[in-house]
Short mmCIF file of C-alpha atoms in Angstrom, two decimals:
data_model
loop_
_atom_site.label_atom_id
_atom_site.label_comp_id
_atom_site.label_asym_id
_atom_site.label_seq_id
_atom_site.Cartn_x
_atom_site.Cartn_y
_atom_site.Cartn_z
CA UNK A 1 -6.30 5.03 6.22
CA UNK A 2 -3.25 3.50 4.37
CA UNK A 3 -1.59 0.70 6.24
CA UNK A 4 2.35 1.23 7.36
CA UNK A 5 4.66 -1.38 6.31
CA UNK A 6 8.02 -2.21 7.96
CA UNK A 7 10.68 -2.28 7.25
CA UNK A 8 10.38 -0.38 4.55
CA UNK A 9 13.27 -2.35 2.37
CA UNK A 10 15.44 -5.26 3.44
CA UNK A 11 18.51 -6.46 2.21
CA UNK A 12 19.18 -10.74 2.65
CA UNK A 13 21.68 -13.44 1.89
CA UNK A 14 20.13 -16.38 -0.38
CA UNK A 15 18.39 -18.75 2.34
CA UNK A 16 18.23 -16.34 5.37
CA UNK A 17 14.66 -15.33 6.72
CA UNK A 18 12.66 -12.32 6.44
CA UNK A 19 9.51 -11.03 8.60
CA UNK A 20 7.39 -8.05 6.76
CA UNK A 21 4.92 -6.56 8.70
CA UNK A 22 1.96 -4.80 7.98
CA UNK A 23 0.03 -2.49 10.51
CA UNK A 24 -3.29 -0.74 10.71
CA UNK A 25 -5.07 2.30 12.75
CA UNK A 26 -8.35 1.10 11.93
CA UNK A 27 -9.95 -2.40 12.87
CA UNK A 28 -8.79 -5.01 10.48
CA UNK A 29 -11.19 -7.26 8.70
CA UNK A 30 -9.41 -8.82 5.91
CA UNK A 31 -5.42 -8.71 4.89
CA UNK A 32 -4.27 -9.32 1.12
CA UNK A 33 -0.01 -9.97 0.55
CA UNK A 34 0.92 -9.07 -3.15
CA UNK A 35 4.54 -9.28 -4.71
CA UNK A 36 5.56 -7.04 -7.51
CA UNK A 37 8.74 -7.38 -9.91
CA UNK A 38 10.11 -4.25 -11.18
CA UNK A 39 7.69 -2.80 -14.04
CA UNK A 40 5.48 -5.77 -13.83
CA UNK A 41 1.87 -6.58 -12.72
CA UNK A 42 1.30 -7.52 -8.94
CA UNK A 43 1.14 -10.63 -8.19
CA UNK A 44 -1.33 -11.77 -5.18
CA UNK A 45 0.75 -14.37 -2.56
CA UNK A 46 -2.60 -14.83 0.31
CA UNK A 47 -5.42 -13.77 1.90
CA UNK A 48 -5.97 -13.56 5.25
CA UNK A 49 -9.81 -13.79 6.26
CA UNK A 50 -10.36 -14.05 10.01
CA UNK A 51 -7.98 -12.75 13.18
CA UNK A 52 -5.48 -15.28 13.97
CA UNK A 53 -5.64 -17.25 10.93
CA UNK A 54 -2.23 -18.11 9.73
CA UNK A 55 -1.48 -19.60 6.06
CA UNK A 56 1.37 -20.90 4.37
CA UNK A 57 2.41 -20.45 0.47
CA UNK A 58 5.61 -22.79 -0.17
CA UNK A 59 8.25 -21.05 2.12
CA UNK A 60 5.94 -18.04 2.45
CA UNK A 61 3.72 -17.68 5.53
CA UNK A 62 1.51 -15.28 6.97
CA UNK A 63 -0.24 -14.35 10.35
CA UNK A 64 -3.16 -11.90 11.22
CA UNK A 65 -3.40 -10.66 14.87
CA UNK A 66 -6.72 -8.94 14.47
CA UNK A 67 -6.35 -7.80 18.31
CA UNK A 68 -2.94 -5.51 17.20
CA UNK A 69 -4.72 -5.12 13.97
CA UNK A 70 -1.57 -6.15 12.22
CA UNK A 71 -0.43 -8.79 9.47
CA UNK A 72 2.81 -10.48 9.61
CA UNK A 73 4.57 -11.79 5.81
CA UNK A 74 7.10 -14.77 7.29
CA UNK A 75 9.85 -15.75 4.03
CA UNK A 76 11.53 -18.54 5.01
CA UNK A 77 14.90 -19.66 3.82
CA UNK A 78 14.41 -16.47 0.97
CA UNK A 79 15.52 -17.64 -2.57
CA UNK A 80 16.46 -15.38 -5.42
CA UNK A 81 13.00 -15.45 -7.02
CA UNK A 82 11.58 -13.94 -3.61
CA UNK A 83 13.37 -10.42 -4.50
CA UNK A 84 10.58 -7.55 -5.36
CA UNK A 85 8.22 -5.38 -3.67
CA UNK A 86 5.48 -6.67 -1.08
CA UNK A 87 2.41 -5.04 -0.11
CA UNK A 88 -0.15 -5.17 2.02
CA UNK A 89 -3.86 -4.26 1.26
CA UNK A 90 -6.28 -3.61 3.83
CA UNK A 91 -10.22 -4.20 2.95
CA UNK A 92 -12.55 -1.11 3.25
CA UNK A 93 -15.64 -1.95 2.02
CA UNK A 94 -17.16 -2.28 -1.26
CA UNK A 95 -14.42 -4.60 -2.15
CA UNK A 96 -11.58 -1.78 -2.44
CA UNK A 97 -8.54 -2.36 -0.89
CA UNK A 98 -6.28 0.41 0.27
CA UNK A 99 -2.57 -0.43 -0.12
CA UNK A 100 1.05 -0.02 1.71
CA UNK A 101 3.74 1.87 0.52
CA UNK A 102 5.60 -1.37 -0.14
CA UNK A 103 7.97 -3.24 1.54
CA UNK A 104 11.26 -3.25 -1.00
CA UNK A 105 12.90 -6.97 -0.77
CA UNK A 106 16.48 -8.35 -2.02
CA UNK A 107 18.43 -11.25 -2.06
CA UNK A 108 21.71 -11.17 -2.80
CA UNK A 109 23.44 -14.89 -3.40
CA UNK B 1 -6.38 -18.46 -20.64
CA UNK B 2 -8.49 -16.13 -18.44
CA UNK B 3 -6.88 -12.37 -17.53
CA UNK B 4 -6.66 -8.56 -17.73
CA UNK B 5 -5.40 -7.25 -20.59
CA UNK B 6 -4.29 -4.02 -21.14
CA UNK B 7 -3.21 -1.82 -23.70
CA UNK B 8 -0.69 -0.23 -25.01
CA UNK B 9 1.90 -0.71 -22.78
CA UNK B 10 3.61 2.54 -23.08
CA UNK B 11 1.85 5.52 -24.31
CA UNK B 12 3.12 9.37 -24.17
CA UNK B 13 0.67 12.23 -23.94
CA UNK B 14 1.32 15.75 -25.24
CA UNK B 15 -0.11 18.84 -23.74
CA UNK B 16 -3.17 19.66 -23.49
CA UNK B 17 -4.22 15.91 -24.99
CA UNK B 18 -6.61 13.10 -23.41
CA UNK B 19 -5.77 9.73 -23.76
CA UNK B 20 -7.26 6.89 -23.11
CA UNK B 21 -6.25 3.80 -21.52
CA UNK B 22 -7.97 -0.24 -22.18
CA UNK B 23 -8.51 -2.70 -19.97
CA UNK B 24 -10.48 -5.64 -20.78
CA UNK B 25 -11.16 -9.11 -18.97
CA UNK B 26 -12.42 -12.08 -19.65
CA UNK B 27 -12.36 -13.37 -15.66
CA UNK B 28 -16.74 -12.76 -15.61
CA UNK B 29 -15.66 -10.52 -12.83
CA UNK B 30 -18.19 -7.76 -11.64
CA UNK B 31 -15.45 -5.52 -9.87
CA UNK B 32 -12.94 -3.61 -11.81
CA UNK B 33 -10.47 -1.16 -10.52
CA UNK B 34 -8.16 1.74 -11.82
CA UNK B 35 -4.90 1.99 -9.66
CA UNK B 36 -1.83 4.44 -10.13
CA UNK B 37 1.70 3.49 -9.43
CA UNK B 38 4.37 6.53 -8.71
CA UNK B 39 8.10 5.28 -8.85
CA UNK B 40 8.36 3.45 -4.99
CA UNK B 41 5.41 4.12 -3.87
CA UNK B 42 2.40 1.94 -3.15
CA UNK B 43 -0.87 2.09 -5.50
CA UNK B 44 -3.53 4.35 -5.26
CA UNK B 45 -7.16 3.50 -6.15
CA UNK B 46 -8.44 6.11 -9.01
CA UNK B 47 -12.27 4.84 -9.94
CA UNK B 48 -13.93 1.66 -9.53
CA UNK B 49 -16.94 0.36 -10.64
CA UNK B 50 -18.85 -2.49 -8.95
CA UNK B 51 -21.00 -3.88 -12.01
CA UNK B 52 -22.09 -2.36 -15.36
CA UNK B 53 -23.12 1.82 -15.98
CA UNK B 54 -22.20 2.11 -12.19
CA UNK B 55 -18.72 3.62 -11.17
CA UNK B 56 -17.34 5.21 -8.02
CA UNK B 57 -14.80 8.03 -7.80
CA UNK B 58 -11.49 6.40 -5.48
CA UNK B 59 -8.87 8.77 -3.77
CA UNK B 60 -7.24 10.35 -6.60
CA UNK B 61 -10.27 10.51 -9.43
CA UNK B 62 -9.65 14.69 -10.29
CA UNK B 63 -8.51 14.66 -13.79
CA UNK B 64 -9.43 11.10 -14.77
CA UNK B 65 -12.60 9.87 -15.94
CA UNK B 66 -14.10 5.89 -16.40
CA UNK B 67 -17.30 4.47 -18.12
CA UNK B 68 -18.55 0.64 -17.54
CA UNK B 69 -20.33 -0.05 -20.37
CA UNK B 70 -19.87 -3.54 -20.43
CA UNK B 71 -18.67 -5.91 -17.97
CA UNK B 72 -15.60 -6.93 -20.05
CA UNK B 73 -14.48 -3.35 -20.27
CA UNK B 74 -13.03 -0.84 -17.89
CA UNK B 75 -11.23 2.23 -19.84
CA UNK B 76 -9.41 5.03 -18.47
CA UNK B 77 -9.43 8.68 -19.76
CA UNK B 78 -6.39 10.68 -18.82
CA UNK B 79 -7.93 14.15 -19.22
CA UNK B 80 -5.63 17.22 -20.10
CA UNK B 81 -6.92 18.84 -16.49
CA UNK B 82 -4.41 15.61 -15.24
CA UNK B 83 -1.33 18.08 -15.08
CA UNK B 84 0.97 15.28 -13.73
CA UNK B 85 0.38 12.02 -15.46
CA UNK B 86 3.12 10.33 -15.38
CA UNK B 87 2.81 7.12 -13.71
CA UNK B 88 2.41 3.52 -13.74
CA UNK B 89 -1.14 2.55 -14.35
CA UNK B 90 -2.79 -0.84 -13.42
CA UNK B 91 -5.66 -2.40 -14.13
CA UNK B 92 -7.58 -4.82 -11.36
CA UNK B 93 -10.28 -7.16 -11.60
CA UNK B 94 -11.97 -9.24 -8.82
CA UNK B 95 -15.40 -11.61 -8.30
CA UNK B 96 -16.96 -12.10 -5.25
CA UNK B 97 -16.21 -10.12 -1.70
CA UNK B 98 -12.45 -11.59 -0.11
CA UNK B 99 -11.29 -12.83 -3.81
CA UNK B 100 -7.64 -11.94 -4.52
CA UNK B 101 -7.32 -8.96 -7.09
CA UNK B 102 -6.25 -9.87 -10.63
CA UNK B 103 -4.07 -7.28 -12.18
CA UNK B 104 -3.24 -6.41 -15.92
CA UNK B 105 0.19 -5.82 -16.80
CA UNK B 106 -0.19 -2.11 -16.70
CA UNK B 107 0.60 0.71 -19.02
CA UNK B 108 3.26 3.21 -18.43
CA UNK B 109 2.37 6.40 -19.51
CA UNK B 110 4.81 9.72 -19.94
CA UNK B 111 4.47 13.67 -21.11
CA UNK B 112 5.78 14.29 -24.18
#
């Protein structure tokens, strides 16, 4: 089952805050956060291995409730270079993920 | 440097043509995966294939076909019985189970 993302696109200031959030119907073992430019290759931001873990990527920080079996994508302060498309990927087994539709992010200055 | 490469970066397919897309890596990775991109939308696993002459159909295989005949090397066969190709097509690699996905920089592909 594909995970939902909301919002589904966001529009910020330069240095205003940003929470992405990434939900599940099935039990949640593992949560991957990728950022993608227009036309360009994803780029992987965290893993998230256990329920409850939190981790932190510059201004970038992420939660796991496994309990709500949802993943949280904190952007703190957002800067220019933070515009793009996130996603969420949800592990299934056999090391596939299934993916988001994307949440669509942009900064104005 | 290690990475995905693929190749080319745009390629157009007339009717009733196959084509075929590369995708090499030089991560030692045992997992490689096939995902398509439509414009705003999220990606969608095609094949994947676990470690050498083994593959696995994903959620949208009909009309694409793989082969893993070395670990380097993942290519993708856009079959004429694909009657809507046009998409964004990425490449993924990845080593052992909760490792972050690698991606290529994708090829583009259109109808002619």
């Amino acid at each position: 089952q594909q995970p939902v993302q909301s919002p589904q696109a966001v529009i910020l200031r330069e240095g205003e805050d940003a929470v992405i959030n990434c939900s599940s119907s099935k039990a949640l073992y593992s949560v991957h956060w990728y950022r993608q430019k227009h036309g360009e290759a994803p780029v992987f931001l965290m893993i998230l291995l256990k329920g409850g873990e939190q981790k932190g990527h510059e201004k970038i920080s992420a939660s796991f409730n496994e309990k709500k079996q949802q993943s949280s994508l904190y952007l703190t302060a957002s800067q220019l270079s933070y515009s793009g498309t996130y996603f969420c990927g949800t592990e299934r087994g056999a090391q596939k993920l299934v993916f988001g539709q994307g949440t669509r992010l942009t900064i104005n200055p | 440097d290690g990475g995905i490469t693929q190749s080319p970066k745009y390629l157009f397919r007339k009717e009733g043509q196959n084509v075929t897309l590369s995708c090499e890596q030089n991560l030692n990775h045992d997992a490689m995966y096939w995902y398509r991109q439509d414009p705003g939308q999220g990606l969608r696993l095609i094949y994947y294939s676990q470690i050498v002459n083994d593959f696995q159909k994903g959620d949208i295989a009909e009309g694409y076909s793989v082969s893993r005949e070395k670990k380097e090397s993942f290519p993708l066969t856009v079959t004429s019985a694909q009657k809507n190709p046009t998409a964004f097509y990425l490449c993924a690699s990845t080593g052992q189970v909760d490792q972050p996905q690698h991606f290529g920089d994708g090829t583009r592909l259109s109808i002619l």
